[in-house]
Short mmCIF file of C-alpha atoms and ligand atoms in Angstrom, two decimals:
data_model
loop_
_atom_site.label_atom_id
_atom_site.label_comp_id
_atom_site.label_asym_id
_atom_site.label_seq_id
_atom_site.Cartn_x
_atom_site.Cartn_y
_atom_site.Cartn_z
CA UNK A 1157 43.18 8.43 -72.33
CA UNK A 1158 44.44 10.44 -69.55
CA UNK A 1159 42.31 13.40 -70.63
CA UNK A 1160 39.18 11.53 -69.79
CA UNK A 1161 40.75 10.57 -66.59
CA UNK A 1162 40.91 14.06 -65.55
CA UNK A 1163 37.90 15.49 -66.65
CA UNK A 1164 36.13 12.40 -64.87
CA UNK A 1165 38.46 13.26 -61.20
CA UNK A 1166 37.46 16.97 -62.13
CA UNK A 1167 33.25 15.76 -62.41
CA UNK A 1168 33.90 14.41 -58.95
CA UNK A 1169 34.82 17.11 -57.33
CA UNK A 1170 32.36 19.63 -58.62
CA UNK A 1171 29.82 16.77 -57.68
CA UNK A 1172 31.13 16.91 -53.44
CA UNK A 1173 30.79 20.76 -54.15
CA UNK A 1174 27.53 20.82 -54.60
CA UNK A 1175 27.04 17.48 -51.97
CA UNK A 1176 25.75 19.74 -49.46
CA UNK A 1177 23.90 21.48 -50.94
CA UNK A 1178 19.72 21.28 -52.16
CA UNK A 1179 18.05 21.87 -54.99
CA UNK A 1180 17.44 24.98 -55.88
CA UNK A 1181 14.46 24.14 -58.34
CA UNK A 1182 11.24 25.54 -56.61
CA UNK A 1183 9.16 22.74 -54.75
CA UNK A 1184 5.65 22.16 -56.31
CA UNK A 1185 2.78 20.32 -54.16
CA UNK A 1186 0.30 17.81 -55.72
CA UNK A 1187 -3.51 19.12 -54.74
CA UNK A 1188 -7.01 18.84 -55.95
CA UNK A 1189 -10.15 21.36 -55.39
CA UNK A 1190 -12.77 19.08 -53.94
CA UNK A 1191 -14.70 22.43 -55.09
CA UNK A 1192 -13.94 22.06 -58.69
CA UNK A 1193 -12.29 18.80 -58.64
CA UNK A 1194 -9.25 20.33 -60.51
CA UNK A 1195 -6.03 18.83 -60.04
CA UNK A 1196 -2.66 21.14 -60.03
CA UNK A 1197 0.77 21.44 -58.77
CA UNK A 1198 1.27 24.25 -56.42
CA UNK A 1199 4.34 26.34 -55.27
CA UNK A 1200 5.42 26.71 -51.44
CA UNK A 1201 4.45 30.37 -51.89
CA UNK A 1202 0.33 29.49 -52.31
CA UNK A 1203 -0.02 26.87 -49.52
CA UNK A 1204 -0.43 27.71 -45.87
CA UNK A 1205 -0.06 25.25 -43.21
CA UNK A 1206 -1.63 25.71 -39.34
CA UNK A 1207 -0.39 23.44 -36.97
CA UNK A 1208 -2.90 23.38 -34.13
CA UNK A 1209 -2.70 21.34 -30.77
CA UNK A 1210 -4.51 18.57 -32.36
CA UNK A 1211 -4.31 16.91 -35.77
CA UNK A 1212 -7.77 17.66 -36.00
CA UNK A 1213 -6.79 21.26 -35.86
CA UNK A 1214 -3.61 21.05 -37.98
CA UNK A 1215 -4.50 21.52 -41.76
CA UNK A 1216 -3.22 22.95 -45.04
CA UNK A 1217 -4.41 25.51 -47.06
CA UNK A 1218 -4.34 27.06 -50.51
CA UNK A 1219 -6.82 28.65 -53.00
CA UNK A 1220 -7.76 27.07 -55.64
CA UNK A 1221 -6.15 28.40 -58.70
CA UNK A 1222 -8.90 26.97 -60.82
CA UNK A 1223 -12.51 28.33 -59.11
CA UNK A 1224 -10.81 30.46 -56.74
CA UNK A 1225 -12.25 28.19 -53.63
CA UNK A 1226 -10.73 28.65 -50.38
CA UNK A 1227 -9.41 25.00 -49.91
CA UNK A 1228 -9.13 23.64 -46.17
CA UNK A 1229 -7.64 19.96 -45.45
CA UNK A 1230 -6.75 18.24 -42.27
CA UNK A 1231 -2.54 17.90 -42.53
CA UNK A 1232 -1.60 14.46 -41.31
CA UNK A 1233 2.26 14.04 -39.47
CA UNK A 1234 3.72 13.20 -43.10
CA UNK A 1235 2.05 16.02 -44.83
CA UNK A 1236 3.37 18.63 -41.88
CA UNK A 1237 6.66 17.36 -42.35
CA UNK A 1238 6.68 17.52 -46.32
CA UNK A 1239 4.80 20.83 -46.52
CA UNK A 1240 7.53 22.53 -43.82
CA UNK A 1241 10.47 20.31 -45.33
CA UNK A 1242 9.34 21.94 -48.80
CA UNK A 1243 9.23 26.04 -47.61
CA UNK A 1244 5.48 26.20 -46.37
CA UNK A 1245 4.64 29.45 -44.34
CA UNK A 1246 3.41 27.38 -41.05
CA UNK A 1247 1.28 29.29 -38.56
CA UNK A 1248 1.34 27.81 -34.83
CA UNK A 1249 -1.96 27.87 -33.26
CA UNK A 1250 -1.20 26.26 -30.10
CA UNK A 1251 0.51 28.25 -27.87
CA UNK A 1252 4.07 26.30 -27.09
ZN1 ZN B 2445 -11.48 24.66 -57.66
#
């Protein structure tokens, strides 16, 4: 049918539309409480990430929305990335 033709050259241009575009759909983080040893997704919004000159000063954190626990855990290269590729508030510790 030529109707399905169209409506299939009109999907593909709504679909380049959007191409450059991201999601919109809030980002959630995997984490556990090594406090509580509750496991829950996060949003951007409740992590914090503090790059410091080191990786042994870089590290994430969030409380825990479980116990309440401050939680503090060393951020490797692919975490940084993923937490500021995903809307984390990043604090520089090192001066640049
Ligand atoms: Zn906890």
């Amino acid at each position: 049918m030529s109707e399905s033709t169209a409506s299939g050259v009109r999907d593909i241009s709504v679909a380049s539309a959007f191409a450059g575009m991201r999601s919109v759909a809030p980002v959630r983080f995997r984490a556990g409480c090594p406090d509580c040893r509750g496991a829950f997704e996060l949003a951007a919004s409740a992590l914090r990430l503090a790059i410091g000159a080191s990786s042994r000063t870089t590290f994430y954190s969030f409380t825990c929305p479980d116990c309440g626990a401050a939680v503090r855990k060393p951020a490797g290269e692919r975490i940084v990335e993923l937490l500021t590729g995903g809307g984390v508030r990043t604090l520089r510790l090192h001066a640049p």
